[in-house]
Amino acid sequence: LVFTEEDKYSLYSNLLFKYFLAEGVVCGHDLFVASAKEHPDNILKELPAPLLDDNYRNKLGEETTAKSEDFQDSMKIAWRYQNLPKMEASPTTSTKFGHYYDLSKKMSPELLQSIKWHSFYLPEKLSSEPKMKTSNMNSAYTRLLQSIQQIIHQEGFDGSDPQKKQRNILRIGIQNLGSLLWGDDICSSDSPEDSHSLTKFLYVLRGLLRKSLSACIITVPAHLIQNKAIMERVTNLSDTVVGLESFIGSERETNPLYKDYHGLVHVHQIPRLNSLICDVSDTKDLAFRLKRKLFTIERLHLPPDLSDTVSRTSKQDLAESAKLLSSGCGAMAIGKKHLDF
């Protein structure tokens, strides 16, 4: 269960959501797409096209390697850091994992027709099915759970039953869960009427995922949830928790230190199943940027602070020190500097 905290305008979280579904199409997995805002058919039509050309990936890796070598040659590194291993900002072709996708092109209909997919569009379910009275959970969440459970049992993804056909994996994608479109008020009120509805849904969903051959990604507008207790419960009920922070409309958008990036990636939780300890990532400073064709997540490398304000301040300090030394107060100035240090 991958829990994704949406960015402010849900721009980059939707890209991550589509990447998850596109990877399932390329791998031949079955899909289950649920949404209360956008029709699942339209979501699948907007999936990025895969880059299956190895030459393109090789050229991309060669360009990245050449740029990094030129950058290292142009810099003079202190002797104590010369023997340290070089850190790569993004994985190259030698550490390939998954597939690459071109955001400027859409996935072909022939490739979508090669896999089996199921959809859950809440407005259609509410209009076609009778009203459900449930005291323990939101009716929209109950319908969604019933639909997921039905697909798992009917399509042979239940791990407890003997498999009668070739095994496959079900990828479940749920968009904008917890918003008002799902009939939940956790994003609009500090003290919602049914604050346990979302946590109950995740608890039951996690049980379905544990005993089935399925994986799920959920996007939630976490920046609108004011109740911190709800977010703590949701985090505990998820396996992987990732947050996206966009620079759009913030001070970092115009900050020259972040000019190469479009946002930050916060890894709040990494799963380690059947263990009493949690996994710790080697780095937590991650950032993402949206290129013309690719959406990449890299390690955050900030340039040295060589701004005009810093240089002017250092020049003023040097001028004041020289002035004190020339006026015959060198000993006092040196003593003062030692005390400041």
Tab-separated table of C-alpha atoms in Angstrom:
chain	number	residue	atom	x	y	z
A	1	LEU	CA	0.000	0.000	0.000
A	2	VAL	CA	1.680	3.178	-1.254
A	3	PHE	CA	0.241	6.332	0.298
A	4	THR	CA	1.098	9.483	-1.687
A	5	GLU	CA	0.570	12.959	-0.268
A	6	GLU	CA	-0.504	15.161	-3.156
A	7	ASP	CA	1.184	18.429	-3.967
A	8	LYS	CA	-0.789	21.652	-3.672
A	9	TYR	CA	-2.233	21.623	-7.191
A	10	SER	CA	-2.169	17.820	-7.716
A	11	LEU	CA	0.015	18.270	-10.781
A	12	TYR	CA	2.988	16.077	-9.995
A	13	SER	CA	1.092	13.536	-7.884
A	14	ASN	CA	-1.073	12.769	-10.925
A	15	LEU	CA	2.092	12.121	-12.924
A	16	LEU	CA	3.314	9.678	-10.279
A	17	PHE	CA	-0.116	8.052	-10.287
A	18	LYS	CA	-0.027	7.614	-14.075
A	19	TYR	CA	3.522	6.262	-13.946
A	20	PHE	CA	2.336	3.523	-11.587
A	21	LEU	CA	-0.488	2.544	-13.959
A	22	ALA	CA	1.696	2.779	-17.067
A	23	GLU	CA	4.239	0.426	-15.518
A	24	GLY	CA	1.429	-2.066	-14.966
A	25	VAL	CA	0.390	-1.866	-18.624
A	26	VAL	CA	3.952	-2.461	-19.879
A	27	CYS	CA	4.407	-5.403	-17.469
A	28	GLY	CA	1.080	-6.950	-18.488
A	29	HIS	CA	-0.630	-6.556	-15.111
A	30	ASP	CA	-4.358	-6.079	-14.596
A	31	LEU	CA	-5.474	-2.602	-13.562
A	32	PHE	CA	-8.200	-1.286	-11.286
A	33	VAL	CA	-8.612	2.497	-11.452
A	34	ALA	CA	-10.918	4.316	-9.016
A	35	SER	CA	-11.724	8.015	-9.025
A	36	ALA	CA	-14.459	10.417	-7.981
A	37	LYS	CA	-13.239	13.350	-10.069
A	38	GLU	CA	-11.956	12.175	-13.444
A	39	HIS	CA	-13.368	9.206	-15.314
A	40	PRO	CA	-10.980	6.231	-15.264
A	41	ASP	CA	-11.280	5.899	-19.046
A	42	ASN	CA	-9.839	9.385	-19.475
A	43	ILE	CA	-7.056	8.631	-16.986
A	44	LEU	CA	-5.961	5.581	-18.970
A	45	LYS	CA	-6.032	7.544	-22.221
A	46	GLU	CA	-3.577	10.048	-20.706
A	47	LEU	CA	-0.959	7.474	-19.695
A	48	PRO	CA	2.542	8.285	-21.011
A	49	ALA	CA	3.993	6.253	-23.840
A	50	PRO	CA	6.820	3.852	-22.919
A	51	LEU	CA	10.320	4.327	-24.288
A	52	LEU	CA	11.267	0.856	-25.452
A	53	ASP	CA	14.229	1.957	-27.598
A	54	ASP	CA	17.488	0.866	-25.972
A	55	ASN	CA	19.501	3.270	-28.102
A	56	TYR	CA	17.638	6.209	-26.643
A	57	ARG	CA	18.388	5.047	-23.116
A	58	ASN	CA	22.045	4.508	-23.955
A	59	LYS	CA	22.337	7.992	-25.409
A	60	LEU	CA	20.635	9.415	-22.345
A	61	GLY	CA	23.071	7.607	-20.072
A	62	GLU	CA	26.087	8.710	-22.121
A	63	GLU	CA	24.986	12.342	-21.981
A	64	THR	CA	24.511	12.156	-18.221
A	65	THR	CA	27.923	10.546	-17.740
A	66	ALA	CA	29.659	13.083	-19.977
A	67	LYS	CA	28.090	16.012	-18.148
A	68	SER	CA	29.104	14.646	-14.749
A	69	GLU	CA	32.705	14.059	-15.911
A	70	ASP	CA	32.986	17.559	-17.340
A	71	PHE	CA	31.618	18.999	-14.143
A	72	GLN	CA	34.111	17.076	-12.028
A	73	ASP	CA	37.022	18.109	-14.252
A	74	SER	CA	36.051	21.766	-14.078
A	75	MET	CA	36.015	21.803	-10.268
A	76	LYS	CA	39.002	21.696	-7.937
A	77	ILE	CA	38.087	19.533	-4.960
A	78	ALA	CA	39.863	19.662	-1.626
A	79	TRP	CA	42.350	16.836	-1.100
A	80	ARG	CA	40.408	15.342	1.793
A	81	TYR	CA	37.351	14.755	-0.451
A	82	GLN	CA	39.169	13.424	-3.517
A	83	ASN	CA	39.108	9.774	-2.436
A	84	LEU	CA	35.441	9.734	-1.475
A	85	PRO	CA	33.051	7.822	-3.759
A	86	LYS	CA	31.234	9.945	-6.308
A	87	MET	CA	27.525	10.423	-5.715
A	88	GLU	CA	25.214	10.094	-8.681
A	89	ALA	CA	22.243	12.432	-8.789
A	90	SER	CA	20.080	10.059	-10.809
A	91	PRO	CA	20.400	6.358	-11.714
A	92	THR	CA	22.014	5.590	-15.052
A	93	THR	CA	21.327	2.769	-17.452
A	94	SER	CA	23.617	0.432	-15.492
A	95	THR	CA	21.166	0.581	-12.572
A	96	LYS	CA	18.037	0.247	-14.675
A	97	PHE	CA	14.840	-0.471	-12.792
A	98	GLY	CA	11.472	-0.492	-14.491
A	99	HIS	CA	10.819	1.361	-17.719
A	100	TYR	CA	11.124	4.880	-19.074
A	101	TYR	CA	8.201	6.939	-20.361
A	102	ASP	CA	7.780	9.892	-22.693
A	103	LEU	CA	5.410	12.456	-21.205
A	104	SER	CA	5.059	14.247	-24.528
A	105	LYS	CA	3.328	11.217	-26.081
A	106	LYS	CA	0.301	9.165	-25.064
A	107	MET	CA	0.196	5.409	-24.786
A	108	SER	CA	-1.125	3.684	-27.879
A	109	PRO	CA	-4.652	2.185	-27.722
A	110	GLU	CA	-3.269	-1.147	-28.953
A	111	LEU	CA	-1.057	-1.413	-25.883
A	112	LEU	CA	-3.979	-0.613	-23.565
A	113	GLN	CA	-6.121	-3.263	-25.244
A	114	SER	CA	-3.500	-5.900	-24.541
A	115	ILE	CA	-4.255	-5.879	-20.801
A	116	LYS	CA	-7.420	-6.242	-18.754
A	117	TRP	CA	-8.512	-3.248	-16.685
A	118	HIS	CA	-11.443	-2.393	-14.426
A	119	SER	CA	-12.813	0.993	-13.443
A	120	PHE	CA	-14.704	2.511	-10.529
A	121	TYR	CA	-16.243	5.937	-11.148
A	122	LEU	CA	-18.111	7.080	-8.048
A	123	PRO	CA	-20.782	9.284	-9.737
A	124	GLU	CA	-21.831	6.343	-11.908
A	125	LYS	CA	-21.958	3.987	-8.935
A	126	LEU	CA	-24.086	6.396	-6.919
A	127	SER	CA	-26.593	6.836	-9.748
A	128	SER	CA	-26.853	3.171	-10.761
A	129	GLU	CA	-26.890	1.458	-7.369
A	130	PRO	CA	-29.334	1.962	-4.486
A	131	LYS	CA	-28.288	3.893	-1.406
A	132	MET	CA	-26.401	1.977	1.216
A	133	LYS	CA	-26.844	2.533	4.919
A	134	THR	CA	-23.670	1.845	6.821
A	135	SER	CA	-22.930	3.079	10.303
A	136	ASN	CA	-19.270	2.114	10.402
A	137	MET	CA	-17.934	3.615	7.177
A	138	ASN	CA	-18.601	6.133	4.448
A	139	SER	CA	-20.918	4.674	1.795
A	140	ALA	CA	-18.510	5.609	-1.015
A	141	TYR	CA	-15.688	3.761	0.723
A	142	THR	CA	-17.918	0.754	1.288
A	143	ARG	CA	-18.844	0.568	-2.405
A	144	LEU	CA	-15.195	0.839	-3.373
A	145	LEU	CA	-14.139	-1.946	-1.009
A	146	GLN	CA	-16.890	-4.213	-2.295
A	147	SER	CA	-15.827	-3.575	-5.876
A	148	ILE	CA	-12.156	-4.311	-5.108
A	149	GLN	CA	-13.042	-7.468	-3.206
A	150	GLN	CA	-15.241	-8.645	-6.070
A	151	ILE	CA	-12.461	-8.179	-8.627
A	152	ILE	CA	-9.936	-9.981	-6.414
A	153	HIS	CA	-12.175	-13.032	-5.987
A	154	GLN	CA	-13.593	-13.232	-9.510
A	155	GLU	CA	-10.365	-12.612	-11.423
A	156	GLY	CA	-8.263	-15.070	-9.430
A	157	PHE	CA	-6.072	-12.724	-7.395
A	158	ASP	CA	-7.015	-14.238	-4.038
A	159	GLY	CA	-3.909	-15.835	-2.568
A	160	SER	CA	-5.866	-18.046	-0.178
A	161	ASP	CA	-7.662	-19.893	-3.014
A	162	PRO	CA	-5.850	-22.320	-5.328
A	163	GLN	CA	-4.891	-20.645	-8.595
A	164	LYS	CA	-6.695	-22.256	-11.523
A	165	LYS	CA	-4.934	-20.192	-14.183
A	166	GLN	CA	-1.652	-18.412	-14.725
A	167	ARG	CA	-0.918	-15.977	-11.927
A	168	ASN	CA	-0.907	-12.257	-12.504
A	169	ILE	CA	-0.766	-9.078	-10.426
A	170	LEU	CA	-3.540	-6.555	-9.892
A	171	ARG	CA	-2.496	-2.896	-9.713
A	172	ILE	CA	-5.029	-0.727	-7.879
A	173	GLY	CA	-4.979	3.054	-8.264
A	174	ILE	CA	-7.258	5.287	-6.144
A	175	GLN	CA	-7.211	9.013	-6.860
A	176	ASN	CA	-7.992	11.939	-4.503
A	177	LEU	CA	-9.143	9.720	-1.654
A	178	GLY	CA	-10.377	11.618	1.404
A	179	SER	CA	-11.577	14.645	-0.568
A	180	LEU	CA	-15.084	16.051	-0.557
A	181	LEU	CA	-15.787	14.256	-3.829
A	182	TRP	CA	-15.710	10.975	-1.902
A	183	GLY	CA	-18.174	12.345	0.658
A	184	ASP	CA	-15.507	12.712	3.342
A	185	ASP	CA	-15.144	15.863	5.445
A	186	ILE	CA	-11.644	15.357	6.856
A	187	CYS	CA	-10.291	18.005	4.454
A	188	SER	CA	-12.943	20.602	5.242
A	189	SER	CA	-13.216	20.410	9.028
A	190	ASP	CA	-10.799	20.280	11.947
A	191	SER	CA	-13.161	17.952	13.798
A	192	PRO	CA	-14.949	15.850	11.133
A	193	GLU	CA	-18.102	13.960	11.974
A	194	ASP	CA	-16.671	10.579	11.040
A	195	SER	CA	-12.923	10.935	11.468
A	196	HIS	CA	-12.425	7.151	11.505
A	197	SER	CA	-13.997	6.451	8.123
A	198	LEU	CA	-10.763	6.757	6.143
A	199	THR	CA	-8.726	4.751	8.653
A	200	LYS	CA	-11.320	1.967	8.635
A	201	PHE	CA	-11.182	1.882	4.850
A	202	LEU	CA	-7.380	1.595	4.856
A	203	TYR	CA	-7.490	-1.107	7.525
A	204	VAL	CA	-9.838	-3.292	5.453
A	205	LEU	CA	-7.991	-2.517	2.214
A	206	ARG	CA	-4.682	-3.487	3.757
A	207	GLY	CA	-6.172	-6.851	4.731
A	208	LEU	CA	-7.325	-7.404	1.146
A	209	LEU	CA	-3.876	-6.564	-0.191
A	210	ARG	CA	-2.132	-8.892	2.270
A	211	LYS	CA	-4.018	-11.974	1.135
A	212	SER	CA	-4.084	-11.198	-2.586
A	213	LEU	CA	-1.646	-10.705	-5.447
A	214	SER	CA	-2.191	-6.974	-5.643
A	215	ALA	CA	-0.530	-3.622	-5.000
A	216	CYS	CA	-2.221	-0.279	-4.475
A	217	ILE	CA	-1.328	3.405	-4.770
A	218	ILE	CA	-3.496	6.100	-3.172
A	219	THR	CA	-3.238	9.857	-3.604
A	220	VAL	CA	-4.645	12.015	-0.811
A	221	PRO	CA	-4.716	15.846	-0.504
A	222	ALA	CA	-2.858	15.706	2.805
A	223	HIS	CA	-2.122	19.449	2.816
A	224	LEU	CA	-5.849	20.056	3.385
A	225	ILE	CA	-6.113	17.729	6.409
A	226	GLN	CA	-5.722	19.867	9.542
A	227	ASN	CA	-6.143	17.058	12.054
A	228	LYS	CA	-2.679	15.629	12.714
A	229	ALA	CA	-4.097	12.599	14.523
A	230	ILE	CA	-5.783	11.432	11.321
A	231	MET	CA	-2.535	11.713	9.384
A	232	GLU	CA	-0.676	9.700	12.033
A	233	ARG	CA	-3.262	6.911	11.849
A	234	VAL	CA	-3.154	6.901	8.053
A	235	THR	CA	0.640	6.692	8.092
A	236	ASN	CA	0.592	3.730	10.462
A	237	LEU	CA	-1.900	1.919	8.219
A	238	SER	CA	0.225	2.386	5.101
A	239	ASP	CA	3.346	0.559	3.977
A	240	THR	CA	5.054	3.325	2.025
A	241	VAL	CA	4.323	7.011	2.635
A	242	VAL	CA	5.701	9.557	0.170
A	243	GLY	CA	4.954	13.280	0.086
A	244	LEU	CA	5.384	15.653	-2.861
A	245	GLU	CA	6.077	19.328	-2.187
A	246	SER	CA	5.760	21.550	-5.246
A	247	PHE	CA	7.574	24.872	-5.595
A	248	ILE	CA	4.649	26.439	-7.463
A	249	GLY	CA	3.484	29.537	-5.590
A	250	SER	CA	6.142	29.245	-2.885
A	251	GLU	CA	9.301	31.215	-2.144
A	252	ARG	CA	11.484	28.369	-3.380
A	253	GLU	CA	10.121	28.836	-6.901
A	254	THR	CA	12.201	32.020	-7.299
A	255	ASN	CA	15.082	30.891	-5.085
A	256	PRO	CA	18.218	30.411	-7.244
A	257	LEU	CA	19.295	27.478	-5.055
A	258	TYR	CA	16.352	25.408	-6.349
A	259	LYS	CA	16.348	26.633	-9.938
A	260	ASP	CA	17.087	23.145	-11.306
A	261	TYR	CA	14.170	21.475	-9.494
A	262	HIS	CA	10.391	21.752	-9.409
A	263	GLY	CA	9.760	20.272	-5.974
A	264	LEU	CA	10.877	18.029	-3.136
A	265	VAL	CA	10.149	14.377	-2.390
A	266	HIS	CA	9.663	13.506	1.281
A	267	VAL	CA	9.999	9.800	2.106
A	268	HIS	CA	8.148	9.501	5.400
A	269	GLN	CA	7.995	5.720	5.651
A	270	ILE	CA	9.556	2.730	3.895
A	271	PRO	CA	8.116	-0.772	4.403
A	272	ARG	CA	9.902	-3.728	5.883
A	273	LEU	CA	7.364	-6.531	6.118
A	274	ASN	CA	7.462	-9.153	8.875
A	275	SER	CA	10.022	-7.212	10.899
A	276	LEU	CA	9.999	-5.203	14.116
A	277	ILE	CA	12.271	-2.460	12.788
A	278	CYS	CA	11.718	-0.042	9.945
A	279	ASP	CA	13.908	0.409	6.929
A	280	VAL	CA	16.023	3.559	6.748
A	281	SER	CA	16.831	5.143	3.409
A	282	ASP	CA	20.427	6.068	2.617
A	283	THR	CA	19.324	9.592	1.709
A	284	LYS	CA	16.241	11.650	2.446
A	285	ASP	CA	17.191	14.726	0.426
A	286	LEU	CA	15.321	14.000	-2.787
A	287	ALA	CA	13.984	16.410	-5.370
A	288	PHE	CA	12.109	16.051	-8.640
A	289	ARG	CA	12.029	17.973	-11.862
A	290	LEU	CA	9.823	17.784	-14.909
A	291	LYS	CA	11.700	17.869	-18.164
A	292	ARG	CA	10.151	18.065	-21.597
A	293	LYS	CA	9.744	14.309	-21.830
A	294	LEU	CA	10.772	12.842	-18.478
A	295	PHE	CA	9.789	13.128	-14.832
A	296	THR	CA	12.907	12.404	-12.771
A	297	ILE	CA	13.584	12.067	-9.041
A	298	GLU	CA	17.148	12.884	-8.048
A	299	ARG	CA	19.264	13.475	-4.997
A	300	LEU	CA	19.154	17.098	-3.964
A	301	HIS	CA	22.452	18.882	-4.590
A	302	LEU	CA	22.486	22.555	-3.679
A	303	PRO	CA	25.145	24.785	-5.219
A	304	PRO	CA	27.535	26.751	-2.966
A	305	ASP	CA	26.135	30.005	-1.658
A	306	LEU	CA	27.952	32.591	-3.767
A	307	SER	CA	25.280	35.251	-3.798
A	308	ASP	CA	25.942	38.970	-4.009
A	309	THR	CA	24.875	39.559	-0.412
A	310	VAL	CA	27.409	37.084	0.920
A	311	SER	CA	30.241	38.563	-1.145
A	312	ARG	CA	29.348	42.113	-0.112
A	313	THR	CA	29.248	41.104	3.554
A	314	SER	CA	32.636	39.431	3.368
A	315	LYS	CA	34.123	42.457	1.608
A	316	GLN	CA	32.804	44.766	4.335
A	317	ASP	CA	34.314	42.566	7.045
A	318	LEU	CA	37.682	42.576	5.314
A	319	ALA	CA	37.562	46.335	4.880
A	320	GLU	CA	36.768	46.894	8.570
A	321	SER	CA	39.611	44.580	9.628
A	322	ALA	CA	42.102	46.354	7.377
A	323	LYS	CA	40.935	49.683	8.687
A	324	LEU	CA	41.505	48.615	12.301
A	325	LEU	CA	44.955	47.259	11.537
A	326	SER	CA	46.011	50.441	9.713
A	327	SER	CA	44.860	52.629	12.626
A	328	GLY	CA	47.295	50.963	15.029
A	329	CYS	CA	44.766	48.739	16.800
A	330	GLY	CA	45.972	45.486	15.301
A	331	ALA	CA	46.345	43.619	18.586
A	332	MET	CA	42.856	44.608	19.750
A	333	ALA	CA	41.345	43.630	16.421
A	334	ILE	CA	43.079	40.248	16.386
A	335	GLY	CA	41.946	39.561	19.939
A	336	LYS	CA	38.397	40.492	19.070
A	337	LYS	CA	38.425	38.168	16.074
A	338	HIS	CA	39.663	35.267	18.228
A	339	LEU	CA	36.876	35.873	20.726
A	340	ASP	CA	34.267	35.930	17.973
A	341	PHE	CA	35.510	32.619	16.618
